PDB file of C-alpha atoms in Angstrom:
ATOM      1  CA  UNK A  12      22.163  16.277   1.245  1.00  0.00           C
ATOM      2  CA  UNK A  13      20.900  12.949  -0.051  1.00  0.00           C
ATOM      3  CA  UNK A  14      17.203  12.093   0.373  1.00  0.00           C
ATOM      4  CA  UNK A  15      16.022   8.523   0.649  1.00  0.00           C
ATOM      5  CA  UNK A  16      13.911   7.046  -2.148  1.00  0.00           C
ATOM      6  CA  UNK A  17      10.714   7.245  -0.082  1.00  0.00           C
ATOM      7  CA  UNK A  18      11.218  10.958   0.591  1.00  0.00           C
ATOM      8  CA  UNK A  19      11.732  11.660  -3.127  1.00  0.00           C
ATOM      9  CA  UNK A  20       8.636   9.604  -3.925  1.00  0.00           C
ATOM     10  CA  UNK A  21       6.500  11.582  -1.444  1.00  0.00           C
ATOM     11  CA  UNK A  22       7.931  14.906  -2.623  1.00  0.00           C
ATOM     12  CA  UNK A  23       7.145  14.121  -6.278  1.00  0.00           C
ATOM     13  CA  UNK A  24       3.681  12.799  -5.413  1.00  0.00           C
ATOM     14  CA  UNK A  25       2.884  15.985  -3.489  1.00  0.00           C
ATOM     15  CA  UNK A  26       4.084  18.108  -6.406  1.00  0.00           C
ATOM     16  CA  UNK A  27       2.014  16.068  -8.868  1.00  0.00           C
ATOM     17  CA  UNK A  28      -1.031  16.298  -6.590  1.00  0.00           C
ATOM     18  CA  UNK A  29      -0.740  20.074  -6.298  1.00  0.00           C
ATOM     19  CA  UNK A  30      -0.480  20.491 -10.078  1.00  0.00           C
ATOM     20  CA  UNK A  31      -3.322  18.034 -10.672  1.00  0.00           C
ATOM     21  CA  UNK A  32      -5.562  19.999  -8.282  1.00  0.00           C
ATOM     22  CA  UNK A  33      -5.503  23.084 -10.494  1.00  0.00           C
ATOM     23  CA  UNK A  34      -6.128  21.072 -13.689  1.00  0.00           C
ATOM     24  CA  UNK A  35      -8.853  18.797 -12.326  1.00  0.00           C
ATOM     25  CA  UNK A  36     -11.642  21.381 -12.345  1.00  0.00           C
ATOM     26  CA  UNK A  37     -11.388  21.526 -16.123  1.00  0.00           C
ATOM     27  CA  UNK A  38     -11.300  17.778 -16.779  1.00  0.00           C
ATOM     28  CA  UNK A  39     -13.755  16.093 -14.375  1.00  0.00           C
ATOM     29  CA  UNK A  40     -17.514  15.917 -14.811  1.00  0.00           C
ATOM     30  CA  UNK A  41     -19.634  17.920 -12.387  1.00  0.00           C
ATOM     31  CA  UNK A  42     -20.244  16.058  -9.132  1.00  0.00           C
ATOM     32  CA  UNK A  43     -17.121  13.925  -9.390  1.00  0.00           C
ATOM     33  CA  UNK A  44     -13.841  14.408  -7.638  1.00  0.00           C
ATOM     34  CA  UNK A  45     -10.446  12.896  -7.097  1.00  0.00           C
ATOM     35  CA  UNK A  46      -7.971  12.317  -4.311  1.00  0.00           C
ATOM     36  CA  UNK A  47      -4.216  11.647  -4.536  1.00  0.00           C
ATOM     37  CA  UNK A  48      -2.596  10.205  -1.410  1.00  0.00           C
ATOM     38  CA  UNK A  49       1.056   9.361  -0.821  1.00  0.00           C
ATOM     39  CA  UNK A  50       1.098   6.434   1.632  1.00  0.00           C
ATOM     40  CA  UNK A  51       3.432   5.261   4.348  1.00  0.00           C
ATOM     41  CA  UNK A  52       2.731   2.428   6.730  1.00  0.00           C
ATOM     42  CA  UNK A  53       3.556  -0.736   8.609  1.00  0.00           C
ATOM     43  CA  UNK A  54       2.362  -4.117   7.442  1.00  0.00           C
ATOM     44  CA  UNK A  55       2.415  -7.675   8.693  1.00  0.00           C
ATOM     45  CA  UNK A  56       2.810 -10.254   5.916  1.00  0.00           C
ATOM     46  CA  UNK A  57       2.664 -14.056   5.781  1.00  0.00           C
ATOM     47  CA  UNK A  58       5.877 -15.901   4.938  1.00  0.00           C
ATOM     48  CA  UNK A  59       5.969 -19.611   4.092  1.00  0.00           C
ATOM     49  CA  UNK A  60       9.765 -19.846   3.746  1.00  0.00           C
ATOM     50  CA  UNK A  61      11.869 -21.258   5.364  1.00  0.00           C
ATOM     51  CA  UNK A  62       9.087 -22.004   7.894  1.00  0.00           C
ATOM     52  CA  UNK A  63       5.571 -20.491   8.140  1.00  0.00           C
ATOM     53  CA  UNK A  64       5.676 -17.199  10.073  1.00  0.00           C
ATOM     54  CA  UNK A  65       4.607 -13.535  10.061  1.00  0.00           C
ATOM     55  CA  UNK A  66       6.979 -10.675   9.188  1.00  0.00           C
ATOM     56  CA  UNK A  67       6.467  -6.960   9.989  1.00  0.00           C
ATOM     57  CA  UNK A  68       7.975  -4.280   7.728  1.00  0.00           C
ATOM     58  CA  UNK A  69       7.415  -0.747   6.438  1.00  0.00           C
ATOM     59  CA  UNK A  70       5.814   0.055   3.096  1.00  0.00           C
ATOM     60  CA  UNK A  71       5.171   3.144   0.969  1.00  0.00           C
ATOM     61  CA  UNK A  72       3.107   3.974  -2.102  1.00  0.00           C
ATOM     62  CA  UNK A  73       0.550   6.179  -3.806  1.00  0.00           C
ATOM     63  CA  UNK A  74      -3.265   5.911  -3.959  1.00  0.00           C
ATOM     64  CA  UNK A  75      -5.522   7.600  -6.527  1.00  0.00           C
ATOM     65  CA  UNK A  76      -9.324   7.724  -6.130  1.00  0.00           C
ATOM     66  CA  UNK A  77     -11.746   9.047  -8.732  1.00  0.00           C
ATOM     67  CA  UNK A  78     -15.517   9.361  -8.391  1.00  0.00           C
ATOM     68  CA  UNK A  79     -18.025  10.593  -5.843  1.00  0.00           C
ATOM     69  CA  UNK A  80     -18.000   9.973  -2.077  1.00  0.00           C
ATOM     70  CA  UNK A  81     -20.672   7.280  -2.314  1.00  0.00           C
ATOM     71  CA  UNK A  82     -18.664   5.219  -4.828  1.00  0.00           C
ATOM     72  CA  UNK A  83     -15.160   5.828  -6.182  1.00  0.00           C
ATOM     73  CA  UNK A  84     -12.755   3.812  -8.293  1.00  0.00           C
ATOM     74  CA  UNK A  85      -9.372   3.520  -6.618  1.00  0.00           C
ATOM     75  CA  UNK A  86      -5.955   2.296  -7.613  1.00  0.00           C
ATOM     76  CA  UNK A  87      -2.929   1.985  -5.368  1.00  0.00           C
ATOM     77  CA  UNK A  88       0.703   1.135  -6.047  1.00  0.00           C
ATOM     78  CA  UNK A  89       2.969   0.214  -3.143  1.00  0.00           C
ATOM     79  CA  UNK A  90       6.402  -1.266  -2.455  1.00  0.00           C
ATOM     80  CA  UNK A  91       7.913  -3.011   0.538  1.00  0.00           C
ATOM     81  CA  UNK A  92      11.135  -4.840   1.275  1.00  0.00           C
ATOM     82  CA  UNK A  93      12.406  -6.848   4.219  1.00  0.00           C
ATOM     83  CA  UNK A  94      15.466  -8.908   5.126  1.00  0.00           C
ATOM     84  CA  UNK A  95      15.400 -11.736   7.643  1.00  0.00           C
ATOM     85  CA  UNK A  96      18.500 -13.326   9.201  1.00  0.00           C
ATOM     86  CA  UNK A  97      18.480 -16.922  10.450  1.00  0.00           C
ATOM     87  CA  UNK A  98      21.014 -18.985  12.414  1.00  0.00           C
ATOM     88  CA  UNK A  99      20.680 -21.967  10.045  1.00  0.00           C
ATOM     89  CA  UNK A 100      20.542 -22.248   6.250  1.00  0.00           C
ATOM     90  CA  UNK A 101      19.296 -20.166   4.565  1.00  0.00           C
ATOM     91  CA  UNK A 102      21.130 -17.574   6.636  1.00  0.00           C
ATOM     92  CA  UNK A 103      19.495 -14.601   4.929  1.00  0.00           C
ATOM     93  CA  UNK A 104      16.187 -14.117   3.064  1.00  0.00           C
ATOM     94  CA  UNK A 105      15.422 -10.790   1.350  1.00  0.00           C
ATOM     95  CA  UNK A 106      11.951 -10.214  -0.111  1.00  0.00           C
ATOM     96  CA  UNK A 107      10.950  -7.297  -2.367  1.00  0.00           C
ATOM     97  CA  UNK A 108       7.237  -6.850  -3.140  1.00  0.00           C
ATOM     98  CA  UNK A 109       5.509  -4.569  -5.629  1.00  0.00           C
ATOM     99  CA  UNK A 110       1.720  -4.407  -5.383  1.00  0.00           C
ATOM    100  CA  UNK A 111      -1.090  -2.931  -7.422  1.00  0.00           C
ATOM    101  CA  UNK A 112      -4.576  -2.661  -5.954  1.00  0.00           C
ATOM    102  CA  UNK A 113      -7.667  -1.878  -8.025  1.00  0.00           C
ATOM    103  CA  UNK A 114     -11.056  -1.593  -6.363  1.00  0.00           C
ATOM    104  CA  UNK A 115     -13.958   0.495  -5.144  1.00  0.00           C
ATOM    105  CA  UNK A 116     -14.205   2.760  -2.128  1.00  0.00           C
ATOM    106  CA  UNK A 117     -17.017   4.595  -0.379  1.00  0.00           C
ATOM    107  CA  UNK A 118     -16.657   7.563   1.979  1.00  0.00           C
ATOM    108  CA  UNK A 119     -18.942   9.286   4.458  1.00  0.00           C
ATOM    109  CA  UNK A 120     -17.694  12.844   4.769  1.00  0.00           C
ATOM    110  CA  UNK A 121     -18.577  15.765   7.033  1.00  0.00           C
ATOM    111  CA  UNK A 122     -16.875  19.136   7.073  1.00  0.00           C
ATOM    112  CA  UNK A 123     -14.103  18.000   9.450  1.00  0.00           C
ATOM    113  CA  UNK A 124     -13.802  14.201   9.295  1.00  0.00           C
ATOM    114  CA  UNK A 125     -14.452  11.196   7.070  1.00  0.00           C
ATOM    115  CA  UNK A 126     -14.986   7.450   7.384  1.00  0.00           C
ATOM    116  CA  UNK A 127     -14.422   5.071   4.505  1.00  0.00           C
ATOM    117  CA  UNK A 128     -14.497   1.489   3.339  1.00  0.00           C
ATOM    118  CA  UNK A 129     -12.752  -0.196   0.417  1.00  0.00           C
ATOM    119  CA  UNK A 130     -12.622  -3.532  -1.384  1.00  0.00           C
ATOM    120  CA  UNK A 131     -11.015  -4.926  -4.517  1.00  0.00           C
ATOM    121  CA  UNK A 132      -8.191  -7.104  -5.815  1.00  0.00           C
ATOM    122  CA  UNK A 133      -4.423  -6.908  -5.354  1.00  0.00           C
ATOM    123  CA  UNK A 134      -1.718  -8.174  -7.705  1.00  0.00           C
ATOM    124  CA  UNK A 135       1.630  -8.871  -6.012  1.00  0.00           C
ATOM    125  CA  UNK A 136       4.989  -9.362  -7.710  1.00  0.00           C
ATOM    126  CA  UNK A 137       7.596 -10.801  -5.320  1.00  0.00           C
ATOM    127  CA  UNK A 138      11.320 -11.342  -5.711  1.00  0.00           C
ATOM    128  CA  UNK A 139      13.024 -13.442  -3.034  1.00  0.00           C
ATOM    129  CA  UNK A 140      16.819 -13.644  -2.623  1.00  0.00           C
ATOM    130  CA  UNK A 141      18.150 -16.386  -0.368  1.00  0.00           C
ATOM    131  CA  UNK A 142      21.749 -16.555   0.830  1.00  0.00           C
ATOM    132  CA  UNK A 143      23.056 -19.882   2.037  1.00  0.00           C
ATOM    133  CA  UNK A 144      26.739 -20.647   2.531  1.00  0.00           C
ATOM    134  CA  UNK A 145      27.692 -17.372   0.816  1.00  0.00           C
ATOM    135  CA  UNK A 146      25.730 -18.252  -2.365  1.00  0.00           C
ATOM    136  CA  UNK A 147      22.789 -15.977  -3.271  1.00  0.00           C
ATOM    137  CA  UNK A 148      19.888 -17.342  -5.323  1.00  0.00           C
ATOM    138  CA  UNK A 149      17.264 -14.985  -6.788  1.00  0.00           C
ATOM    139  CA  UNK A 150      13.716 -16.344  -7.222  1.00  0.00           C
ATOM    140  CA  UNK A 151      11.114 -14.230  -9.040  1.00  0.00           C
ATOM    141  CA  UNK A 152       7.725 -15.512  -7.906  1.00  0.00           C
ATOM    142  CA  UNK A 153       4.665 -15.651 -10.210  1.00  0.00           C
ATOM    143  CA  UNK A 154       2.239 -12.741  -9.808  1.00  0.00           C
ATOM    144  CA  UNK A 155      -0.314 -13.525  -7.088  1.00  0.00           C
ATOM    145  CA  UNK A 156      -3.876 -12.157  -7.101  1.00  0.00           C
ATOM    146  CA  UNK A 157      -5.811 -11.752  -3.840  1.00  0.00           C
ATOM    147  CA  UNK A 158      -8.936  -9.879  -2.655  1.00  0.00           C
ATOM    148  CA  UNK A 159      -8.669  -7.081  -0.092  1.00  0.00           C
ATOM    149  CA  UNK A 160     -10.992  -5.075   2.174  1.00  0.00           C
ATOM    150  CA  UNK A 161     -10.321  -2.170   4.475  1.00  0.00           C
ATOM    151  CA  UNK A 162     -11.530   0.836   6.438  1.00  0.00           C
ATOM    152  CA  UNK A 163     -10.228   4.344   7.096  1.00  0.00           C
ATOM    153  CA  UNK A 164     -10.841   7.357   9.301  1.00  0.00           C
ATOM    154  CA  UNK A 165      -9.471  10.842   8.817  1.00  0.00           C
ATOM    155  CA  UNK A 166      -9.606  14.600   9.173  1.00  0.00           C
ATOM    156  CA  UNK A 167     -10.438  17.144   6.445  1.00  0.00           C
ATOM    157  CA  UNK A 168      -8.803  20.554   6.067  1.00  0.00           C
ATOM    158  CA  UNK A 169     -10.466  21.886   2.913  1.00  0.00           C
ATOM    159  CA  UNK A 170      -8.969  20.055  -0.076  1.00  0.00           C
ATOM    160  CA  UNK A 171      -6.296  18.417   2.143  1.00  0.00           C
ATOM    161  CA  UNK A 172      -6.976  15.349   4.283  1.00  0.00           C
ATOM    162  CA  UNK A 173      -5.067  13.100   6.658  1.00  0.00           C
ATOM    163  CA  UNK A 174      -6.173   9.478   6.962  1.00  0.00           C
ATOM    164  CA  UNK A 175      -5.402   6.366   8.990  1.00  0.00           C
ATOM    165  CA  UNK A 176      -6.405   3.149   7.265  1.00  0.00           C
ATOM    166  CA  UNK A 177      -6.216  -0.583   7.800  1.00  0.00           C
ATOM    167  CA  UNK A 178      -6.519  -3.105   4.965  1.00  0.00           C
ATOM    168  CA  UNK A 179      -6.596  -6.896   5.020  1.00  0.00           C
ATOM    169  CA  UNK A 180      -5.358  -8.863   1.991  1.00  0.00           C
ATOM    170  CA  UNK A 181      -6.906 -12.346   2.113  1.00  0.00           C
ATOM    171  CA  UNK A 182      -4.713 -15.327   1.119  1.00  0.00           C
ATOM    172  CA  UNK A 183      -5.786 -18.923   0.462  1.00  0.00           C
ATOM    173  CA  UNK A 184      -9.095 -18.521   2.352  1.00  0.00           C
ATOM    174  CA  UNK A 185      -7.095 -18.721   5.594  1.00  0.00           C
ATOM    175  CA  UNK A 186      -7.318 -15.782   8.038  1.00  0.00           C
ATOM    176  CA  UNK A 187      -3.942 -16.654   9.591  1.00  0.00           C
ATOM    177  CA  UNK A 188      -2.214 -16.176   6.204  1.00  0.00           C
ATOM    178  CA  UNK A 189      -3.734 -12.723   5.605  1.00  0.00           C
ATOM    179  CA  UNK A 190      -1.587  -9.609   5.189  1.00  0.00           C
ATOM    180  CA  UNK A 191      -2.464  -6.582   7.346  1.00  0.00           C
ATOM    181  CA  UNK A 192      -1.512  -3.127   6.027  1.00  0.00           C
ATOM    182  CA  UNK A 193      -1.859  -0.112   8.330  1.00  0.00           C
ATOM    183  CA  UNK A 194      -1.108   3.213   6.700  1.00  0.00           C
ATOM    184  CA  UNK A 195      -1.107   6.936   7.302  1.00  0.00           C
ATOM    185  CA  UNK A 196      -1.637   9.197   4.325  1.00  0.00           C
ATOM    186  CA  UNK A 197      -1.945  12.880   3.539  1.00  0.00           C
ATOM    187  CA  UNK A 198      -4.106  13.522   0.494  1.00  0.00           C
ATOM    188  CA  UNK A 199      -5.064  16.379  -1.751  1.00  0.00           C
ATOM    189  CA  UNK A 200      -8.133  16.567  -3.949  1.00  0.00           C
ATOM    190  CA  UNK A 201     -11.653  17.821  -4.185  1.00  0.00           C
TER     191      UNK A 201
END
């Protein structure tokens, strides 16, 4: 049976998180903690080609947070891909994005639930392939840097948590060009 790339990614991330949980108590300073979260979600992104519009697609990734609930350093890597078909040239546009977020997060946690906020910067590497008249042209875009902010809510089950989060990536100081990423994640950490 062949598993899709996303399933392998989540399986490996869960395995790494489980192994990291047993090692973390020996390597982190007292009062600090970590959380590893495989991510899956739906996002709406701004497209300026061939005409300005919004595109909805799925995304997946991994988030790592390190610190205390009041203030943690977080990093997140995610990937997304979409293909759009048009009736006129270009007939097909495929976009692959890789993103790296680095920022700060803060969490209010009780025994059974948590609320959080996050902010930072995102670097995006995009590759766009356009097909027109049977000819495909690949265009690797320069890396773009944008600020982001978001919020999350979730449930705690001991060292395991499940979260729903929404993050806005701001582009060109124009709200209409912002990307909206809504994710569900299952994390492990202490």
